[in-house]
Coordinates of C-alpha atoms in Angstrom, one line a residue:
X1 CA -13.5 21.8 -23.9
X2 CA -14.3 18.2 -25.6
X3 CA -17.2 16.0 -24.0
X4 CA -14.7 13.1 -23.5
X5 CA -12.6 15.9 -21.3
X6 CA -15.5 17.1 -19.8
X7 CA -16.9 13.5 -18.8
X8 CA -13.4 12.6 -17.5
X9 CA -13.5 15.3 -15.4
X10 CA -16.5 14.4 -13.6
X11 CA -15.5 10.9 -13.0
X12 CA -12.2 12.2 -11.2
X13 CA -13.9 14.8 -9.0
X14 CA -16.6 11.8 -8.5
X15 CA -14.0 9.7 -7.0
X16 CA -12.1 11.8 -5.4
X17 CA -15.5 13.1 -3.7
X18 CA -16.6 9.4 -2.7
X19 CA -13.6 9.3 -0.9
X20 CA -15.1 11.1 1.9
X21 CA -17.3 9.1 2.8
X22 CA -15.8 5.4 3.2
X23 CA -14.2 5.8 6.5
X24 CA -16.8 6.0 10.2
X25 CA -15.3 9.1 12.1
X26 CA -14.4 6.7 15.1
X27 CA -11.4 5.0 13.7
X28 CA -7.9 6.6 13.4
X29 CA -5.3 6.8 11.0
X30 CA -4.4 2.6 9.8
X31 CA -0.6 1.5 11.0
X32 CA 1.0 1.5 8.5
X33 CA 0.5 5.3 7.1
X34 CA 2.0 6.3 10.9
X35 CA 5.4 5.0 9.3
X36 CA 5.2 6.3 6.1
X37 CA 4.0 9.8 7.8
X38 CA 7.1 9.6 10.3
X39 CA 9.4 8.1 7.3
X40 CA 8.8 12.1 5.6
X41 CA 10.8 13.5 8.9
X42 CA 13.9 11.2 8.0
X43 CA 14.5 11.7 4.2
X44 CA 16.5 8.9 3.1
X45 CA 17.5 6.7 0.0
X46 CA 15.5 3.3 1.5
X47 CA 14.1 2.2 4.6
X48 CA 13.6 -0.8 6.2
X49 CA 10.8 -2.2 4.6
X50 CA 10.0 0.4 2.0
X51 CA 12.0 2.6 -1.0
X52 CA 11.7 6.2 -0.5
X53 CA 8.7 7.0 -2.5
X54 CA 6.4 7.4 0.1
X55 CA 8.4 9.8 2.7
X56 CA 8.6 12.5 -0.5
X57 CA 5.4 12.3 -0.3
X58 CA 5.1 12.4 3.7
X59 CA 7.1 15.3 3.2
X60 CA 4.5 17.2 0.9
X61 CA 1.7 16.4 3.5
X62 CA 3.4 17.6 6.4
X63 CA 4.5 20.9 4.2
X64 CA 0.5 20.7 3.5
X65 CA -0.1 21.0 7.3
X66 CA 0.2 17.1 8.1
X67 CA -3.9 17.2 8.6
X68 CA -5.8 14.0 7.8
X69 CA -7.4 15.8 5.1
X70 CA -4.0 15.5 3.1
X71 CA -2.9 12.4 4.4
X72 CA -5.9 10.7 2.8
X73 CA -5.7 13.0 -0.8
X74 CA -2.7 11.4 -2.1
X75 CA -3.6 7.9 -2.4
X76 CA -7.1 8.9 -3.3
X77 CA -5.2 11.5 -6.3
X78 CA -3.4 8.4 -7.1
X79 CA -6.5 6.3 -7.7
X80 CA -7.9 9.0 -10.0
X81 CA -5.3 8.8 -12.2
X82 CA -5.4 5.4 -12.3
X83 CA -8.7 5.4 -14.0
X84 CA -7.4 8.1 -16.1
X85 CA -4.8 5.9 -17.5
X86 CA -7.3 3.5 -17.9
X87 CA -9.4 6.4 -20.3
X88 CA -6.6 7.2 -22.4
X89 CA -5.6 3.3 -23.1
X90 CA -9.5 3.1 -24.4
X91 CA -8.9 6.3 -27.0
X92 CA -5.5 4.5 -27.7
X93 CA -7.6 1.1 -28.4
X94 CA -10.2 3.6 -30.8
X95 CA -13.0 2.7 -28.0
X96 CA -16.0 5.0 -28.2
X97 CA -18.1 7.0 -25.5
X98 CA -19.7 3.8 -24.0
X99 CA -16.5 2.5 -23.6
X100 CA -14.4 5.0 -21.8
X101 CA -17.4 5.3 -19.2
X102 CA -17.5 1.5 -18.5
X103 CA -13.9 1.7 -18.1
X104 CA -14.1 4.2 -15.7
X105 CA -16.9 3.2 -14.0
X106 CA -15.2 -0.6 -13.4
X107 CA -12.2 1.4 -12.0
X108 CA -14.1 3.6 -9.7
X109 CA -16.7 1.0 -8.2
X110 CA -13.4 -1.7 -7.5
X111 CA -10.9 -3.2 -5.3
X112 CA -8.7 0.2 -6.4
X113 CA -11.4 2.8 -3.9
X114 CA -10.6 0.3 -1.0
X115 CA -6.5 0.7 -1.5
X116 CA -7.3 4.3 -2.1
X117 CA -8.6 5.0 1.5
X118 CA -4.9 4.2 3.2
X119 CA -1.7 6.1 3.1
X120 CA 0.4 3.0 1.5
X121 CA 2.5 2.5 -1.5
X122 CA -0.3 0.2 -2.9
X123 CA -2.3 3.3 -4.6
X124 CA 0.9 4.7 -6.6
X125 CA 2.1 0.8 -7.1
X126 CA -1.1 0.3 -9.4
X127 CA -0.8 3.9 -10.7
X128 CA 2.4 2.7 -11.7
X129 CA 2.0 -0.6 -13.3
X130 CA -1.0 0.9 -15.1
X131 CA 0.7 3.2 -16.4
X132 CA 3.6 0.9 -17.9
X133 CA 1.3 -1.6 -19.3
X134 CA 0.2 1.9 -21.3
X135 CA 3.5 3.0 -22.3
X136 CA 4.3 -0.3 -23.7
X137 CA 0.8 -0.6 -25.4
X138 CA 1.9 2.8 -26.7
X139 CA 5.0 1.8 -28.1
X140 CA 3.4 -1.4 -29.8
X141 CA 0.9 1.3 -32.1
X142 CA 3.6 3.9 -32.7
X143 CA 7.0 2.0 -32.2
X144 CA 8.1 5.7 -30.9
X145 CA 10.9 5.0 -28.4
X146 CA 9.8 8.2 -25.9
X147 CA 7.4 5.3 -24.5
X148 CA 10.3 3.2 -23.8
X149 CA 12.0 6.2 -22.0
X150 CA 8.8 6.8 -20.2
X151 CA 8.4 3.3 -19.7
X152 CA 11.8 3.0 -17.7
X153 CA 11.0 6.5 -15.8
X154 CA 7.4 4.8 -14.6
X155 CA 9.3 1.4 -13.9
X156 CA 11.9 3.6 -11.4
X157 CA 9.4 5.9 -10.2
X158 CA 7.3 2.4 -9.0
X159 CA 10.5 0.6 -7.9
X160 CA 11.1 3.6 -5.5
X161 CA 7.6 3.5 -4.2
X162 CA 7.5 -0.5 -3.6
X163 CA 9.5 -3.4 -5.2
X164 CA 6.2 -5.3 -6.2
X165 CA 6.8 -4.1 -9.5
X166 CA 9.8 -6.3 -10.0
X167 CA 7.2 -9.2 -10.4
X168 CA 5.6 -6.9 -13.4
X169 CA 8.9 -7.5 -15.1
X170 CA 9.8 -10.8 -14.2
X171 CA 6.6 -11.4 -15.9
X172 CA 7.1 -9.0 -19.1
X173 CA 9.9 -11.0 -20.3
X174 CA 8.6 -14.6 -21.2
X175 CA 5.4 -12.5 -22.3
X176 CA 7.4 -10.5 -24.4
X177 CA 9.3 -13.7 -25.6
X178 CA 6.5 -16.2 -26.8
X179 CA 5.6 -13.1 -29.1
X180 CA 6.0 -11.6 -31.9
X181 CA 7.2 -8.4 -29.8
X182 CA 10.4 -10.1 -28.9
X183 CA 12.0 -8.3 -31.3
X184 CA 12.2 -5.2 -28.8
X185 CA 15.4 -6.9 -27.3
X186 CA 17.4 -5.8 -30.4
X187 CA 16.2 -2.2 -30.7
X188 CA 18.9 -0.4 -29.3
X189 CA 16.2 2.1 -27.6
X190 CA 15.4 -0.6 -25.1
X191 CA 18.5 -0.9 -23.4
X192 CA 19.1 3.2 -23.3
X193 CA 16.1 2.9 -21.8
X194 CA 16.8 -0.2 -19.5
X195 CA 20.1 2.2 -18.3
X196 CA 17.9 4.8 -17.6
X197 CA 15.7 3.1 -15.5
X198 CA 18.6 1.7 -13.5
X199 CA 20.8 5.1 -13.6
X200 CA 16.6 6.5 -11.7
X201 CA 17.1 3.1 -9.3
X202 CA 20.7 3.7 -8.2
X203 CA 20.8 5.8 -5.0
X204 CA 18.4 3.0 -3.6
X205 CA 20.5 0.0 -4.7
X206 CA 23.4 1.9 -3.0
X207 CA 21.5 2.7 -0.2
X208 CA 20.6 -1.4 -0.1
X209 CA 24.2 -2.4 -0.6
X210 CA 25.4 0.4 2.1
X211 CA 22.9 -1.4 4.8
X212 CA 23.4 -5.2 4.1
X213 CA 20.2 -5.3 1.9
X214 CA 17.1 -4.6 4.5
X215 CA 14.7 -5.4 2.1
X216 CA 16.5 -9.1 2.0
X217 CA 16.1 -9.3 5.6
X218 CA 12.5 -7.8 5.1
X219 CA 11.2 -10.4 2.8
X220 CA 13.2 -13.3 5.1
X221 CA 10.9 -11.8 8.0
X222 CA 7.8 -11.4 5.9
X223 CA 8.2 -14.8 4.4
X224 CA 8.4 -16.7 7.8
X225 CA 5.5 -14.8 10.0
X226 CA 3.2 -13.6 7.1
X227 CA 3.6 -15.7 3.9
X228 CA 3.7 -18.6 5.7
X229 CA 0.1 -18.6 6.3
X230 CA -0.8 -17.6 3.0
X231 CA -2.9 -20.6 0.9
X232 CA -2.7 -20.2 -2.7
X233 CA -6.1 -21.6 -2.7
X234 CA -7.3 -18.5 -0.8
X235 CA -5.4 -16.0 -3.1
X236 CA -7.1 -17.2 -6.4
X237 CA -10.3 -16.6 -4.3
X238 CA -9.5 -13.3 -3.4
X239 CA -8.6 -12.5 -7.3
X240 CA -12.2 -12.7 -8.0
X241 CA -13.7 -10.6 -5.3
X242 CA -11.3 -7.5 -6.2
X243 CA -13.0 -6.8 -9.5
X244 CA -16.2 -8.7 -8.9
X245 CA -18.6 -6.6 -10.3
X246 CA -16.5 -6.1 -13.5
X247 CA -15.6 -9.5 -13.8
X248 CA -17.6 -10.0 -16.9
X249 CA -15.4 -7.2 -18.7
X250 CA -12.1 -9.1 -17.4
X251 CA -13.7 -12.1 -19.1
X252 CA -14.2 -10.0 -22.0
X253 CA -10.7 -8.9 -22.4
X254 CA -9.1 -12.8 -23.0
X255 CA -11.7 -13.5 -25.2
X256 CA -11.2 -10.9 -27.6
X257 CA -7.4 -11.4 -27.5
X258 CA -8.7 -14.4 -28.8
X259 CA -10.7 -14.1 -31.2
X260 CA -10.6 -10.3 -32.2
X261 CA -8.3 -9.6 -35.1
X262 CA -7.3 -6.2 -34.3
X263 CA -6.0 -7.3 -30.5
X264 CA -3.8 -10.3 -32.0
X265 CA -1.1 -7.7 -31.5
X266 CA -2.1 -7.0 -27.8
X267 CA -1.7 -10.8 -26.5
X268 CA 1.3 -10.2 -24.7
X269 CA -0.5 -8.5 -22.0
X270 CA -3.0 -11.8 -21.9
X271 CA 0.5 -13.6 -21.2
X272 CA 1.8 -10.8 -19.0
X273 CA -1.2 -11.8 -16.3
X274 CA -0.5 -15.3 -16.8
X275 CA 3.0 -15.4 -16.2
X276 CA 3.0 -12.7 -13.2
X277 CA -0.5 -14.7 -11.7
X278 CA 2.0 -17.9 -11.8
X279 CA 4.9 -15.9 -10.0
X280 CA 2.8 -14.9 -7.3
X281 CA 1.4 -18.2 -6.8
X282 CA 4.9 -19.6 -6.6
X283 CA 6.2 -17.3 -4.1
X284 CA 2.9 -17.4 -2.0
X285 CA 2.1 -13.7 -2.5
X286 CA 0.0 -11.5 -0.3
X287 CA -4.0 -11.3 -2.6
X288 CA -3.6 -7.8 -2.8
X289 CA 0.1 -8.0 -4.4
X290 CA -1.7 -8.9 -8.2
X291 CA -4.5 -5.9 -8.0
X292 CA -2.1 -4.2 -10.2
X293 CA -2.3 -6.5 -13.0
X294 CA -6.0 -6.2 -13.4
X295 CA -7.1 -1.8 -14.3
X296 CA -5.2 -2.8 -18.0
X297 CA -7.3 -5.6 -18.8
X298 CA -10.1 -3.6 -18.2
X299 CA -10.1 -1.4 -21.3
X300 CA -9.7 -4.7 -23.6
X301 CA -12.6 -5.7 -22.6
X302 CA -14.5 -3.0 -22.5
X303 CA -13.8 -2.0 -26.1
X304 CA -14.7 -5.5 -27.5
X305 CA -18.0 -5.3 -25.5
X306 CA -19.0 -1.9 -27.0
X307 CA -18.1 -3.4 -30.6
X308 CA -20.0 -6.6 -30.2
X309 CA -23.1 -4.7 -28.3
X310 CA -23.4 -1.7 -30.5
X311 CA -26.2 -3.4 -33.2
X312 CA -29.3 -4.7 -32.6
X313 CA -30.9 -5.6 -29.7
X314 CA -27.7 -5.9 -28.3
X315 CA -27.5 -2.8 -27.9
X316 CA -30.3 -3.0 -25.1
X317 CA -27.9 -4.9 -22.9
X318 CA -25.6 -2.2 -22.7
X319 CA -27.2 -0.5 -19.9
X320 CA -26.8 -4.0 -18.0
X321 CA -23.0 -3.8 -17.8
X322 CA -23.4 -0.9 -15.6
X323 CA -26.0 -2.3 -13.0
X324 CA -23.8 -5.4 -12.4
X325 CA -20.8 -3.2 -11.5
X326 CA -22.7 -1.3 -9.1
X327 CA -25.3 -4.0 -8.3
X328 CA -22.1 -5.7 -6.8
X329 CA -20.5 -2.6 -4.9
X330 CA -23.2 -1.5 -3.3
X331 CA -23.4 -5.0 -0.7
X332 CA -19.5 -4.7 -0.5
X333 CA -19.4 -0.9 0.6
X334 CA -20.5 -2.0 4.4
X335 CA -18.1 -4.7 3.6
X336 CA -14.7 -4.0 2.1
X337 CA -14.8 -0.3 3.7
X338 CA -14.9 1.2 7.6
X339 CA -18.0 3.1 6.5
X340 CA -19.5 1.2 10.1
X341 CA -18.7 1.8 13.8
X342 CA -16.7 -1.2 15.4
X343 CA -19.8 -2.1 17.2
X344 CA -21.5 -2.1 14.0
X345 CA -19.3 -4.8 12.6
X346 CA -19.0 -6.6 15.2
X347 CA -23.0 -7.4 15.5
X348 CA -22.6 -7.8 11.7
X349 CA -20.0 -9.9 11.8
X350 CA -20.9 -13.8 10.9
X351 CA -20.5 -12.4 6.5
X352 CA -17.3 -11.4 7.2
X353 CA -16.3 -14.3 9.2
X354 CA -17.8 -16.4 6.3
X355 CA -16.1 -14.5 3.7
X356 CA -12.7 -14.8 5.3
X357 CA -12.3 -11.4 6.1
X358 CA -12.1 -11.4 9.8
X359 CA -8.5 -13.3 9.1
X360 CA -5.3 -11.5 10.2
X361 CA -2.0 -12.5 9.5
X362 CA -2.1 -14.9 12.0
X363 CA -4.4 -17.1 10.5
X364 CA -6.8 -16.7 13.4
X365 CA -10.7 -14.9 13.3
X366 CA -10.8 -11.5 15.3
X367 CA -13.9 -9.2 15.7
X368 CA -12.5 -6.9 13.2
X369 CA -10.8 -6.9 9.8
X370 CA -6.8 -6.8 10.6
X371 CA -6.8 -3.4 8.5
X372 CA -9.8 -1.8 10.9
X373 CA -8.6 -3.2 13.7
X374 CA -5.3 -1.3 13.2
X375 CA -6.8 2.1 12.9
X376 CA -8.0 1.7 16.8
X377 CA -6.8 2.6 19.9
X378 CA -4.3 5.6 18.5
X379 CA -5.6 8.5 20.2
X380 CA -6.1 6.6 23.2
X381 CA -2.2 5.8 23.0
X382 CA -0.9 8.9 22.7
X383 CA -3.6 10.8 24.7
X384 CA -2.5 8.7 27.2
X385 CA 1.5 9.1 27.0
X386 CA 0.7 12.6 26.7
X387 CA -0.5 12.4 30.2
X388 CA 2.5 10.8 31.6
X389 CA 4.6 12.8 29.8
X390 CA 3.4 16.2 31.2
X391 CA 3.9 15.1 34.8
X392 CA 7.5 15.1 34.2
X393 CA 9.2 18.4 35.2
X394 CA 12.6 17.5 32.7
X395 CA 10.4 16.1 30.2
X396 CA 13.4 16.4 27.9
X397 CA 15.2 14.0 28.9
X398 CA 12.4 11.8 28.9
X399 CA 12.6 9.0 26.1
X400 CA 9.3 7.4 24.6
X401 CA 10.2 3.7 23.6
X402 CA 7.5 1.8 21.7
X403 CA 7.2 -2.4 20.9
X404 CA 5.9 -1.7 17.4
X405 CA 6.3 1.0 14.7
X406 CA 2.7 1.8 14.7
X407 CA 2.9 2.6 18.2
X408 CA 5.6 5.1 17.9
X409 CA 4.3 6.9 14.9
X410 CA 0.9 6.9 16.4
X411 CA 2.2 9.0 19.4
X412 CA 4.1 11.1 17.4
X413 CA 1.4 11.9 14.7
X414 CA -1.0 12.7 17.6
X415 CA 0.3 13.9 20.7
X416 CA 0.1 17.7 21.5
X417 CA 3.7 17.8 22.2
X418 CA 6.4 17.9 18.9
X419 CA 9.4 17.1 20.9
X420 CA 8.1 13.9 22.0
X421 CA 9.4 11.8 19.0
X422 CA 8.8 8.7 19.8
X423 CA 10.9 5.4 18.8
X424 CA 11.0 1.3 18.7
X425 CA 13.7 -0.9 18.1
X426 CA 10.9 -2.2 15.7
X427 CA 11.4 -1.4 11.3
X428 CA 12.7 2.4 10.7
X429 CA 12.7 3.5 13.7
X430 CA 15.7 1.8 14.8
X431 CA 17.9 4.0 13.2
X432 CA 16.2 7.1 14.3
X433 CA 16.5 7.0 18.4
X434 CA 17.8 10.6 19.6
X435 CA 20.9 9.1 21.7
X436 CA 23.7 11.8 20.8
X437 CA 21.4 14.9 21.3
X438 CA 19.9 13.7 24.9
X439 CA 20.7 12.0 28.0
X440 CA 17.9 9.4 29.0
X441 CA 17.0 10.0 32.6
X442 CA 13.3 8.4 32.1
X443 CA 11.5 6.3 30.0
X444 CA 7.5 5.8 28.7
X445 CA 7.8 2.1 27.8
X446 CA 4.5 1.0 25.5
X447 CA 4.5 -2.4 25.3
X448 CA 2.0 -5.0 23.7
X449 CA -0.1 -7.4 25.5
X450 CA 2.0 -10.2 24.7
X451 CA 4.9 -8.9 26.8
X452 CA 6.7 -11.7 29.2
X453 CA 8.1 -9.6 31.1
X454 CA 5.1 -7.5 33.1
X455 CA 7.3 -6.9 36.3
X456 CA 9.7 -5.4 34.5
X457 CA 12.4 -7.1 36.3
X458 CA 15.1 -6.1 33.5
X459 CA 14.4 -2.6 33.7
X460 CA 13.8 -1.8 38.0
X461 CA 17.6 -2.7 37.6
X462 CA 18.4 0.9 35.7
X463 CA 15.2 3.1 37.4
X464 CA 14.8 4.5 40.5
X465 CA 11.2 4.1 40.2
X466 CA 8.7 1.6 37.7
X467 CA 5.3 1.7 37.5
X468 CA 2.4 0.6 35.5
X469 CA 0.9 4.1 34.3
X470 CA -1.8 3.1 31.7
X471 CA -3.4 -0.1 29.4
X472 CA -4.9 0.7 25.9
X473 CA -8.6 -0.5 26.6
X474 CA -10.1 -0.1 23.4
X475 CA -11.8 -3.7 22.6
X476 CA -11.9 -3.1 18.8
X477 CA -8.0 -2.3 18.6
X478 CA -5.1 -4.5 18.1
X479 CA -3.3 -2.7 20.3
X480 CA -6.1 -3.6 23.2
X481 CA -4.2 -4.7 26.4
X482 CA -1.0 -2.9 25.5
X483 CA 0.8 -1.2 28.7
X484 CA 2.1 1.8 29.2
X485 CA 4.8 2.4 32.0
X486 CA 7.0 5.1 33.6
X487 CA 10.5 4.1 33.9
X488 CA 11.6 7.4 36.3
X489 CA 15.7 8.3 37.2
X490 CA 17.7 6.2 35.5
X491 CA 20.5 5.1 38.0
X492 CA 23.0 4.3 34.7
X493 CA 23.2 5.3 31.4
X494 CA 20.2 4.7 29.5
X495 CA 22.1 6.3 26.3
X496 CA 24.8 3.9 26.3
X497 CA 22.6 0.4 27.1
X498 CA 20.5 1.3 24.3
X499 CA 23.4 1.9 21.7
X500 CA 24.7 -2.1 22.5
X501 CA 21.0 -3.1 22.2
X502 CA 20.8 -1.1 18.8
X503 CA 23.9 -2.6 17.8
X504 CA 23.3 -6.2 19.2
X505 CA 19.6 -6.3 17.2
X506 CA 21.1 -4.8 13.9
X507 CA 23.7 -7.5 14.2
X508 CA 20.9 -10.0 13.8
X509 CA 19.8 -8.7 11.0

């Protein structure tokens, strides 16, 4: 086996290793990998918010045993082959053994380890744009058109996972077009390869156009109670804090598409950042949306470094590169990951708050980060509807209705009982309520702390019997407050009220 195999090797098992040790035993599963975990028990084309990507790969967890253990491999699996995509564009760019490590040490000790600790379609989105930058870089050196084949395989493959990488095209295309690569748009290869991508893309677009275009209705949503508080001020921020430590190397990369004769060809990707950055900006895009323009820059620049600090006493500053990428890690690691107890951050709390990290979606400061603050309170929830649950002798016919997706897949990724399945008229879940297999004689109604209606006036109008069984009390959780009640013999049918209210909030959509 070569060194370089051998030393790639270790830097996978390295971070796939680390990855056991960024999250404090006392938090739960995050939100948003409920979904994606409950979105594997409903195989379809698209969802709601999301392609279908992710449930394949819900599906090969819960084949796996659906354990925690699994649930937290992929995306870290993902990561690692980020940074190997990263390797092989540094042998492609003829960079030597310093090289390759400081690529792969930049990747490792980055913004990528904190996507890599959730079950999101963030990990494989950067694995995927990554990977396309490459197979175009590819295709520049050898002007072979499998790499535009694999290209359009890649681009389908990340368009099924998460639509973000439209914006990697919309921003390929002037790139491509203030070059001297323009030429690509009349090699017949590119537009076998264009159909190929959208022959892979198909059953989704059908899927969209068969369901009046969710993701339209997504983005409307996202736009108006997300994106609205976004400031574009705050987002070029953010840019430098995901690569901070390797900054210098991201530097490094422009510069030498600059200046360095041999990467006159590679510009396009300088342009490619530029373009995408502006795109984002315009459109008032989440931070975390442009991570996957930055693991390709990285072998650039670490190429040119290793050519302009190889003589000399130059050479003496190599070891310098590596100390400032993990000089700068190590004071983010109680930082960026939930390696703390919620006490812990709490007490710790005023760095976050100064470095805008305590900011949720709202635009308002909480005790937590939004992201730790939504991997509280789970077990709690469904601990807690399993209790209910179990006092009821036709359980059955018992129906568990949630506010919020991460409430329902919560109960169903935890409770002790599999027949529970939990629902919400809230994303996904909306389409997956058991109405024609069941008749509704009770209800567990979750719902959040922000509820107007605490009586429950509308519902003592349909039950025999209402009460107030349980409040998620977990301070640290963004779920704290939320109420749990027992809707008991339903004196009409529950089946058929819940259809109109099904249709009536599709309707809206």
């Amino acid at each position: 086996m070569q060194k370089n195999t051998i030393i790639l090797l270790f830097f996978i098992l390295l971070k796939m290793f680390l990855h056991f040790f960024l999250i404090h035993p006392d938090y739960d599963l995050q939100r948003d990998e409920y979904l994606h975990l409950d979105q594997g028990r409903h195989l379809a084309w698209g969802y709601e918010s999301v392609p279908p990507f992710s449930a394949w790969v819900a599906l090969i967890i819960r084949w796996l045993g659906n354990g925690v253990f699994w649930v937290k491999f992929f995306p870290a699996l993902f990561g690692a082959l980020t940074m190997v995509v990263v390797w092989k564009t540094i042998e492609a760019l003829k960079g030597g053994m310093y090289a390759l490590v400081l690529g792969a040490v930049a990747v490792t000790f980055s913004v990528i380890m904190r996507l890599n600790i959730l079950f999101q379609p963030n990990s494989f989105d950067v694995l995927c744009w990554t990977f396309l930058y490459f197979t175009f870089l590819k295709f520049i050196i050898t002007e072979n058109r499998k790499w535009l084949m694999l290209g359009a395989a890649c681009f389908a493959l990340g368009f099924l996972n998460k639509y973000n990488i439209a914006f990697l095209v919309m921003g390929l295309v002037p790139a491509i077009l203030i070059t001297e690569h323009r030429t690509i748009f009349i090699n017949k290869y590119f537009y076998y390869a264009a159909g190929l991508g959208l022959l892979l893309i198909s059953p989704n677009l059908l899927w969209q156009y068969q369901h009046n275009f969710p993701v339209i209705h997504h983005m409307k949503e996202l736009s108006e109670t997300q994106l609205v508080n976004v400031n574009r001020l705050d987002f070029l921020k953010e840019q430098l804090l995901f690569f901070i430590g390797s900054l210098f190397i991201l530097v490094a990369a422009f510069v030498a598409f600059v200046v360095h004769p041999l990467f006159k060809q590679f510009r396009v990707f300088g342009w490619l950042f530029l373009f995408t950055m502006l795109i984002f900006i315009f459109f008032k895009a989440k931070p975390y949306y442009a991570i996957g323009l930055y693991p390709f820059l990285l072998p650039f620049g670490a190429v040119y470094l290793e050519q302009i600090l190889k003589n000399g006493w130059k050479v003496y500053l190599r070891p310098l590169a590596f100390l400032l990428i993990l000089g700068s890690f190590i004071p983010l690691y109680k930082i960026a990951f939930p390696v703390q107890s919620p006490s812990a951050i709490k007490a710790n709390g005023a760095l976050l708050k100064k470095l805008g990290l305590l900011r949720w979606e709202d635009g308002k400061d909480h005790a937590l980060p939004q992201d730790f603050a939504d991997m509280q309170g789970w077990r709690e929830l469904a601990n807690k509807t399993d209790s209910i649950y179990e006092t009821l002798n036709d359980a059955a016919h018992t129906l568990v209705l949630c506010d919020n997706y991460g409430q329902a897949g919560a109960i169903n990724y935890y409770s002790k009982h599999p027949d529970i399945h939990a629902v919400s008229m809230n994303a996904d879940y909306i389409n997956w309520f058991p109405l024609t297999t069941k008749e509704i004689k009770h209800v567990i109604l979750v719902q959040e702390i922000n509820d107007d209606d605490k009586n429950r006036t509308r519902e003592k109008q349909f039950f025999k019997t209402v009460l107030l069984t349980g409040t998620i009390e977990n301070p640290y959780a963004r779920e704290q407050g939320t109420n749990i009640y027992l809707l008991k013999d339903a004196t009409t049918s529950i089946n058929k009220i819940l259809e109109q209210e099904i249709r009536d909030r599709k309707s809206k959509q």
